[in-house]
CSV table of C-alpha atoms in Angstrom, one decimal:
chain,number,residue,atom,x,y,z
A,30,MET,CA,-62.4,-18.8,68.9
A,31,HIS,CA,-62.4,-20.9,72.0
A,32,PRO,CA,-64.0,-19.6,75.2
A,33,THR,CA,-61.7,-18.6,78.0
A,34,PRO,CA,-61.9,-21.3,80.7
A,35,GLU,CA,-62.9,-20.1,84.0
A,36,ALA,CA,-60.1,-19.8,86.5
A,37,PRO,CA,-60.3,-22.3,89.4
A,38,PRO,CA,-61.6,-20.8,92.6
A,39,ARG,CA,-58.9,-19.6,95.0
A,40,PRO,CA,-58.5,-21.6,98.2
A,41,VAL,CA,-59.9,-19.6,101.2
A,42,PRO,CA,-57.1,-18.6,103.6
A,43,GLU,CA,-57.2,-20.6,106.8
A,44,LYS,CA,-57.6,-17.5,108.9
A,45,SER,CA,-61.0,-16.8,107.3
A,46,VAL,CA,-62.3,-20.3,107.9
A,47,PRO,CA,-63.7,-20.7,111.5
A,48,LEU,CA,-63.8,-24.0,113.2
A,49,PRO,CA,-67.0,-25.9,112.4
A,50,ALA,CA,-69.6,-25.4,115.0
A,51,ALA,CA,-69.9,-29.1,115.8
A,52,ARG,CA,-66.1,-29.3,116.3
A,53,ARG,CA,-66.2,-26.2,118.6
A,54,ARG,CA,-68.9,-27.8,120.8
A,55,ARG,CA,-67.1,-31.1,120.8
A,56,THR,CA,-63.9,-29.5,121.9
A,57,ALA,CA,-65.6,-27.6,124.7
A,58,LEU,CA,-67.4,-30.7,126.0
A,59,ILE,CA,-64.2,-32.8,125.9
A,60,SER,CA,-62.3,-30.0,127.7
A,61,ALA,CA,-65.0,-29.6,130.3
A,62,ALA,CA,-65.0,-33.4,130.9
A,63,ALA,CA,-61.2,-33.3,131.3
A,64,GLY,CA,-61.6,-30.6,133.9
A,65,VAL,CA,-64.1,-32.6,135.9
A,66,LEU,CA,-61.9,-35.7,135.7
A,67,LEU,CA,-58.9,-33.7,136.9
A,68,ALA,CA,-60.9,-32.4,139.9
A,69,VAL,CA,-61.8,-36.0,140.8
A,70,LEU,CA,-58.3,-37.4,140.4
A,71,TRP,CA,-56.5,-34.4,142.0
A,72,SER,CA,-54.4,-35.3,145.1
A,73,PHE,CA,-54.0,-32.2,147.3
A,74,GLU,CA,-51.6,-34.1,149.6
A,75,LEU,CA,-49.3,-34.8,146.7
A,76,VAL,CA,-49.1,-31.3,145.4
A,77,ASP,CA,-49.3,-29.4,148.7
A,78,SER,CA,-47.2,-31.6,151.0
A,79,VAL,CA,-45.1,-34.0,148.9
A,80,ILE,CA,-44.2,-31.5,146.2
A,81,GLY,CA,-44.9,-28.1,147.7
A,82,ASP,CA,-43.4,-28.6,151.1
A,83,THR,CA,-40.4,-30.6,149.8
A,84,VAL,CA,-39.5,-27.9,147.3
A,85,ALA,CA,-39.9,-25.1,149.9
A,86,ASP,CA,-37.8,-27.0,152.5
A,87,ALA,CA,-35.0,-27.7,150.0
A,88,LEU,CA,-34.8,-24.1,148.7
A,89,LEU,CA,-35.0,-22.5,152.1
A,90,GLY,CA,-32.7,-25.0,153.8
A,91,HIS,CA,-35.1,-25.6,156.7
A,92,ASP,CA,-38.6,-26.7,157.6
A,93,ALA,CA,-40.7,-24.1,155.8
A,94,LYS,CA,-43.8,-24.7,157.9
A,95,GLY,CA,-42.2,-25.1,161.3
A,96,THR,CA,-39.5,-22.4,161.2
A,97,ALA,CA,-40.6,-18.8,162.1
A,98,ILE,CA,-39.9,-16.0,159.6
A,99,SER,CA,-37.1,-14.2,161.2
A,100,GLY,CA,-37.1,-10.8,159.5
A,101,THR,CA,-38.0,-8.7,156.5
A,102,ALA,CA,-35.4,-10.2,154.2
A,103,ALA,CA,-36.3,-13.7,155.3
A,104,GLY,CA,-40.0,-12.9,154.8
A,105,LEU,CA,-39.6,-11.7,151.3
A,106,LEU,CA,-37.4,-14.7,150.4
A,107,PHE,CA,-40.1,-16.9,151.9
A,108,ALA,CA,-42.7,-15.1,149.8
A,109,PHE,CA,-41.0,-15.9,146.5
A,110,VAL,CA,-40.0,-19.5,147.5
A,111,SER,CA,-43.5,-20.4,148.8
A,112,GLY,CA,-45.0,-19.0,145.6
A,113,PHE,CA,-42.7,-21.1,143.5
A,114,ALA,CA,-43.3,-24.2,145.7
A,115,GLY,CA,-47.1,-23.7,145.3
A,116,THR,CA,-47.0,-23.7,141.5
A,117,PHE,CA,-48.9,-26.9,141.1
A,118,THR,CA,-51.4,-26.5,143.9
A,119,ALA,CA,-55.1,-26.5,143.1
A,120,CYS,CA,-55.2,-22.8,143.9
A,121,ASN,CA,-52.6,-22.0,141.2
A,122,ILE,CA,-52.6,-24.7,138.5
A,123,ALA,CA,-55.1,-22.8,136.4
A,124,MET,CA,-52.4,-20.3,135.5
A,125,ALA,CA,-51.2,-22.9,133.0
A,126,ALA,CA,-54.0,-21.7,130.8
A,127,SER,CA,-52.2,-18.4,130.2
A,128,VAL,CA,-49.8,-20.1,127.7
A,129,GLY,CA,-52.5,-20.0,125.0
A,130,PRO,CA,-53.3,-16.3,125.4
A,131,MET,CA,-49.6,-15.3,125.7
A,132,SER,CA,-48.8,-17.0,122.5
A,133,GLN,CA,-51.2,-14.7,120.7
A,134,ALA,CA,-49.8,-11.6,122.2
A,135,GLY,CA,-46.2,-11.7,120.9
A,136,ALA,CA,-44.7,-8.6,119.3
A,137,PRO,CA,-45.9,-8.4,115.6
A,138,GLY,CA,-43.0,-8.9,113.3
A,139,HIS,CA,-40.7,-10.3,116.0
A,140,ARG,CA,-41.9,-13.9,116.2
A,141,HIS,CA,-38.4,-15.2,116.4
A,142,GLY,CA,-36.9,-12.5,118.6
A,143,VAL,CA,-36.6,-11.7,122.3
A,144,ARG,CA,-39.6,-9.3,122.1
A,145,SER,CA,-41.9,-12.3,121.2
A,146,LEU,CA,-41.0,-13.8,124.6
A,147,LEU,CA,-40.8,-10.7,126.8
A,148,ARG,CA,-43.9,-8.8,125.6
A,149,PRO,CA,-46.6,-11.4,126.6
A,150,VAL,CA,-44.9,-12.3,129.8
A,151,ALA,CA,-44.6,-8.6,130.7
A,152,TRP,CA,-48.3,-8.0,130.0
A,153,LEU,CA,-49.3,-11.0,132.1
A,154,THR,CA,-47.1,-9.7,134.9
A,155,VAL,CA,-48.7,-6.2,134.7
A,156,GLY,CA,-52.2,-7.6,135.3
A,157,MET,CA,-51.1,-10.0,138.0
A,158,LEU,CA,-49.1,-7.5,140.0
A,159,ALA,CA,-51.9,-4.9,139.8
A,160,VAL,CA,-54.1,-7.3,141.8
A,161,ALA,CA,-51.4,-8.8,144.0
A,162,VAL,CA,-49.9,-5.5,145.2
A,163,THR,CA,-53.3,-4.0,145.9
A,164,TYR,CA,-54.4,-7.1,147.9
A,165,GLY,CA,-51.1,-7.3,149.8
A,166,ALA,CA,-51.4,-3.7,151.0
A,167,LEU,CA,-55.2,-4.0,151.8
A,168,GLY,CA,-54.6,-7.4,153.5
A,169,VAL,CA,-52.2,-5.8,156.0
A,170,LEU,CA,-54.6,-3.0,156.7
A,171,LEU,CA,-57.6,-5.3,157.2
A,172,GLY,CA,-55.7,-8.0,159.0
A,173,GLU,CA,-57.8,-10.5,161.0
A,174,ARG,CA,-61.0,-9.0,159.7
A,175,LEU,CA,-60.5,-10.9,156.5
A,176,PRO,CA,-62.2,-14.3,156.3
A,177,GLN,CA,-59.0,-15.7,154.8
A,178,LEU,CA,-57.2,-15.3,158.1
A,179,SER,CA,-60.1,-16.5,160.2
A,180,THR,CA,-60.0,-19.7,162.3
A,181,ASP,CA,-63.8,-19.8,162.6
A,182,THR,CA,-66.1,-22.4,161.0
A,183,VAL,CA,-69.6,-22.1,159.6
A,184,GLY,CA,-71.6,-25.4,159.4
A,185,GLY,CA,-68.4,-27.3,159.9
A,186,MET,CA,-66.6,-25.6,157.1
A,187,PRO,CA,-63.7,-23.2,157.8
A,188,VAL,CA,-64.6,-19.6,157.0
A,189,ARG,CA,-61.3,-19.2,155.0
A,190,LEU,CA,-62.3,-22.0,152.8
A,191,ILE,CA,-65.7,-20.4,152.2
A,192,GLN,CA,-63.8,-17.4,150.9
A,193,SER,CA,-61.7,-19.8,148.7
A,194,SER,CA,-64.9,-21.4,147.3
A,195,VAL,CA,-66.4,-18.0,146.4
A,196,VAL,CA,-63.2,-16.5,144.9
A,197,PHE,CA,-62.1,-19.5,142.9
A,198,GLY,CA,-65.6,-20.2,141.8
A,199,LEU,CA,-65.8,-16.8,140.2
A,200,ILE,CA,-62.3,-17.1,138.7
A,201,GLY,CA,-63.2,-20.5,137.3
A,202,LEU,CA,-66.3,-19.1,135.7
A,203,ALA,CA,-64.3,-16.3,134.2
A,204,LEU,CA,-61.7,-18.7,132.8
A,205,THR,CA,-64.5,-20.9,131.4
A,206,TYR,CA,-66.1,-17.9,129.7
A,207,LEU,CA,-62.8,-16.9,128.1
A,208,GLY,CA,-62.3,-20.4,126.9
A,209,LEU,CA,-65.8,-20.7,125.3
A,210,ALA,CA,-65.3,-17.2,123.8
A,211,ALA,CA,-62.0,-18.3,122.3
A,212,LEU,CA,-63.8,-21.3,120.7
A,213,GLY,CA,-66.4,-18.9,119.3
A,214,LEU,CA,-69.3,-20.3,121.4
A,215,LEU,CA,-69.7,-17.0,123.3
A,216,PRO,CA,-69.0,-13.4,122.4
A,217,ASP,CA,-65.3,-12.7,122.6
A,218,VAL,CA,-64.6,-9.1,123.8
A,219,PHE,CA,-60.9,-9.7,123.3
A,220,ALA,CA,-61.1,-11.0,119.7
A,221,ALA,CA,-59.2,-7.9,118.4
A,222,ARG,CA,-57.3,-7.3,121.6
A,223,PRO,CA,-55.0,-10.2,122.5
A,224,VAL,CA,-52.9,-8.1,124.8
A,225,ALA,CA,-56.0,-7.2,126.9
A,226,ARG,CA,-56.8,-10.9,127.1
A,227,VAL,CA,-53.3,-11.5,128.6
A,228,VAL,CA,-53.6,-8.6,131.0
A,229,VAL,CA,-57.0,-10.0,132.2
A,230,MET,CA,-55.4,-13.5,132.6
A,231,GLY,CA,-52.7,-11.9,134.7
A,232,ALA,CA,-55.3,-10.2,136.9
A,233,LEU,CA,-57.1,-13.6,137.4
A,234,VAL,CA,-53.7,-15.2,138.4
A,235,GLY,CA,-53.2,-12.3,140.8
A,236,GLY,CA,-56.7,-13.0,142.1
A,237,PHE,CA,-55.6,-16.5,143.2
A,238,LEU,CA,-54.1,-14.8,146.3
A,239,VAL,CA,-57.5,-13.5,147.3
A,240,GLY,CA,-58.7,-17.1,147.8
A,241,ARG,CA,-55.6,-19.1,148.4
A,242,PRO,CA,-55.7,-21.4,151.5
A,243,TYR,CA,-52.2,-22.9,150.9
A,244,PRO,CA,-50.6,-23.3,154.3
A,245,LEU,CA,-47.3,-21.6,153.3
A,246,PHE,CA,-49.2,-18.7,151.9
A,247,ASN,CA,-51.3,-18.5,155.1
A,248,LYS,CA,-48.1,-18.3,157.1
A,249,LEU,CA,-46.8,-15.5,154.8
A,250,PHE,CA,-50.0,-13.6,155.1
A,251,HIS,CA,-49.9,-13.7,158.9
A,252,TRP,CA,-46.3,-12.5,158.9
A,253,ALA,CA,-47.2,-9.6,156.6
A,254,VAL,CA,-50.1,-8.6,158.9
A,255,ASP,CA,-47.8,-8.8,161.9
A,256,THR,CA,-45.4,-6.3,160.3
A,257,GLY,CA,-48.2,-3.8,160.2
A,258,ASN,CA,-46.6,-2.3,157.0
A,259,PRO,CA,-48.7,-2.3,153.9
A,260,ALA,CA,-45.6,-1.8,151.7
A,261,TYR,CA,-44.3,-5.2,153.0
A,262,GLY,CA,-47.6,-6.8,152.3
A,263,ALA,CA,-47.6,-5.4,148.7
A,264,LEU,CA,-44.0,-6.5,148.1
A,265,ALA,CA,-44.5,-9.9,149.7
A,266,PHE,CA,-47.6,-10.6,147.6
A,267,ALA,CA,-45.9,-9.4,144.5
A,268,LEU,CA,-43.0,-11.9,145.1
A,269,GLN,CA,-45.5,-14.7,145.9
A,270,SER,CA,-47.2,-14.1,142.5
A,271,LEU,CA,-43.9,-13.9,140.6
A,272,GLY,CA,-42.9,-17.2,142.1
A,273,ASN,CA,-46.3,-18.6,141.0
A,274,ILE,CA,-45.7,-17.9,137.3
A,275,LEU,CA,-42.0,-18.7,137.1
A,276,ILE,CA,-42.4,-22.2,135.7
A,277,VAL,CA,-45.1,-21.1,133.2
A,278,ALA,CA,-42.9,-18.2,132.0
A,279,ALA,CA,-40.0,-20.6,131.7
A,280,LEU,CA,-42.1,-23.1,129.8
A,281,PHE,CA,-43.3,-20.4,127.4
A,282,ALA,CA,-39.6,-19.4,126.9
A,283,VAL,CA,-38.6,-23.0,126.2
A,284,LEU,CA,-41.4,-23.4,123.7
A,285,ILE,CA,-40.2,-20.3,121.8
A,286,LEU,CA,-36.5,-20.9,122.0
A,287,VAL,CA,-36.3,-24.6,121.4
A,288,SER,CA,-38.7,-24.3,118.4
A,289,ARG,CA,-36.8,-21.1,117.2
A,290,GLY,CA,-40.1,-19.2,117.1
A,291,ARG,CA,-41.9,-21.9,115.2
A,292,PHE,CA,-44.3,-22.4,118.2
A,293,LEU,CA,-45.6,-18.8,117.8
A,294,SER,CA,-45.8,-19.3,114.0
A,295,TRP,CA,-47.8,-22.5,114.6
A,296,MET,CA,-50.1,-20.7,117.0
A,297,ALA,CA,-50.6,-17.9,114.4
A,298,SER,CA,-53.2,-20.0,112.8
A,299,PRO,CA,-56.5,-18.7,114.2
A,300,ARG,CA,-58.0,-22.3,114.2
A,301,ARG,CA,-55.1,-23.7,116.2
A,302,ALA,CA,-55.0,-20.8,118.5
A,303,ALA,CA,-58.8,-21.1,119.2
A,304,THR,CA,-58.5,-24.8,119.8
A,305,VAL,CA,-55.4,-24.7,122.1
A,306,THR,CA,-56.5,-21.5,124.0
A,307,GLY,CA,-60.1,-22.5,124.3
A,308,SER,CA,-59.3,-26.1,125.4
A,309,LEU,CA,-56.9,-25.0,128.2
A,310,LEU,CA,-59.1,-22.3,129.5
A,311,VAL,CA,-62.3,-24.4,129.5
A,312,ALA,CA,-60.6,-27.5,131.1
A,313,LEU,CA,-58.8,-25.5,133.9
A,314,GLY,CA,-61.8,-23.2,134.4
A,315,VAL,CA,-64.1,-26.1,134.9
A,316,PHE,CA,-61.6,-27.8,137.1
A,317,THR,CA,-61.4,-24.7,139.3
A,318,VAL,CA,-65.1,-24.4,139.7
A,319,VAL,CA,-65.7,-28.2,140.3
A,320,TYR,CA,-62.8,-28.6,142.7
A,321,TRP,CA,-63.4,-25.5,144.9
A,322,ASP,CA,-67.2,-25.4,144.8
A,323,LEU,CA,-68.1,-29.1,144.8
A,324,ARG,CA,-65.1,-31.2,146.0
A,325,VAL,CA,-63.8,-28.9,148.8
A,326,PRO,CA,-67.2,-28.3,150.5
A,327,ALA,CA,-67.9,-32.1,150.2
A,328,ILE,CA,-64.9,-32.7,152.4
A,329,PHE,CA,-66.7,-30.9,155.2
A,330,GLY,CA,-70.1,-32.6,154.6
A,331,VAL,CA,-71.6,-29.9,152.4
A,332,GLY,CA,-72.9,-32.0,149.4
A,333,TRP,CA,-71.2,-35.0,147.9
A,334,PHE,CA,-68.3,-35.6,145.6
A,335,PRO,CA,-66.5,-38.8,144.6
A,336,THR,CA,-63.2,-39.5,146.3
A,337,MET,CA,-60.1,-41.5,145.4
A,338,PRO,CA,-58.5,-44.0,147.8
A,339,TYR,CA,-55.4,-41.8,148.1
A,340,ASN,CA,-57.3,-38.8,149.4
């Protein structure tokens, strides 16, 4: 009687195999380095003036900066258009990191359907609008008392940019933490709650308005305060934020529709999801901190930061 041969060990499913610690650390370091490099190479004149102003002028049909907002309807249209035009500015580009978390929050069992597209975008929008609407209403009530609308300077640096540095510094740290957590290098409070991660991402995107110094947004903010109506401020800021995420939402839709849902299936792998989500969040989180807390103050003589010939 021959002994029964031992069965070969079963392969361990990929979802139960975490990324090796060395690879996680290497991914985080490379992503952080990419964020620093982006902060050095970033051309605010290109994205703010050449791209942003050109897009806004074309969509509005007039000089967006130089033409006064003529009424409520014009103001609300200006809010959405200026938000869309400011998609790629330094005070908004970090929202591109939301693609990773959104891909993990699709409707279970509907990876090829419309729900797989609408559900994560809806949750992102919920978090974003909660902050944008609240700040829009409060902004009108507080008006010129907000540092964001001040024309004063402290130590040569505009007060409104000090607010930007503080707000974006905190948001950048939050994004970096979420990225390191996604890579498994820090505790991940959203490990079993991907929808909550998307809602928080939306809240951080809405928080961009709290620090945004973009000239077209500044013009919108002053118009909203001049109306004296908190409801207008809330609606204008909501439209500004919706304009901010339009391209990212469209990109997410294209990825799903063109791949016929295979993008979400590809991202269903925990190892891939961790790498993609963590890399984006760390890179753009570090960029946000370095750009707003090191590069911007250096422009006004606070510290030093390398500059490019085109800036």
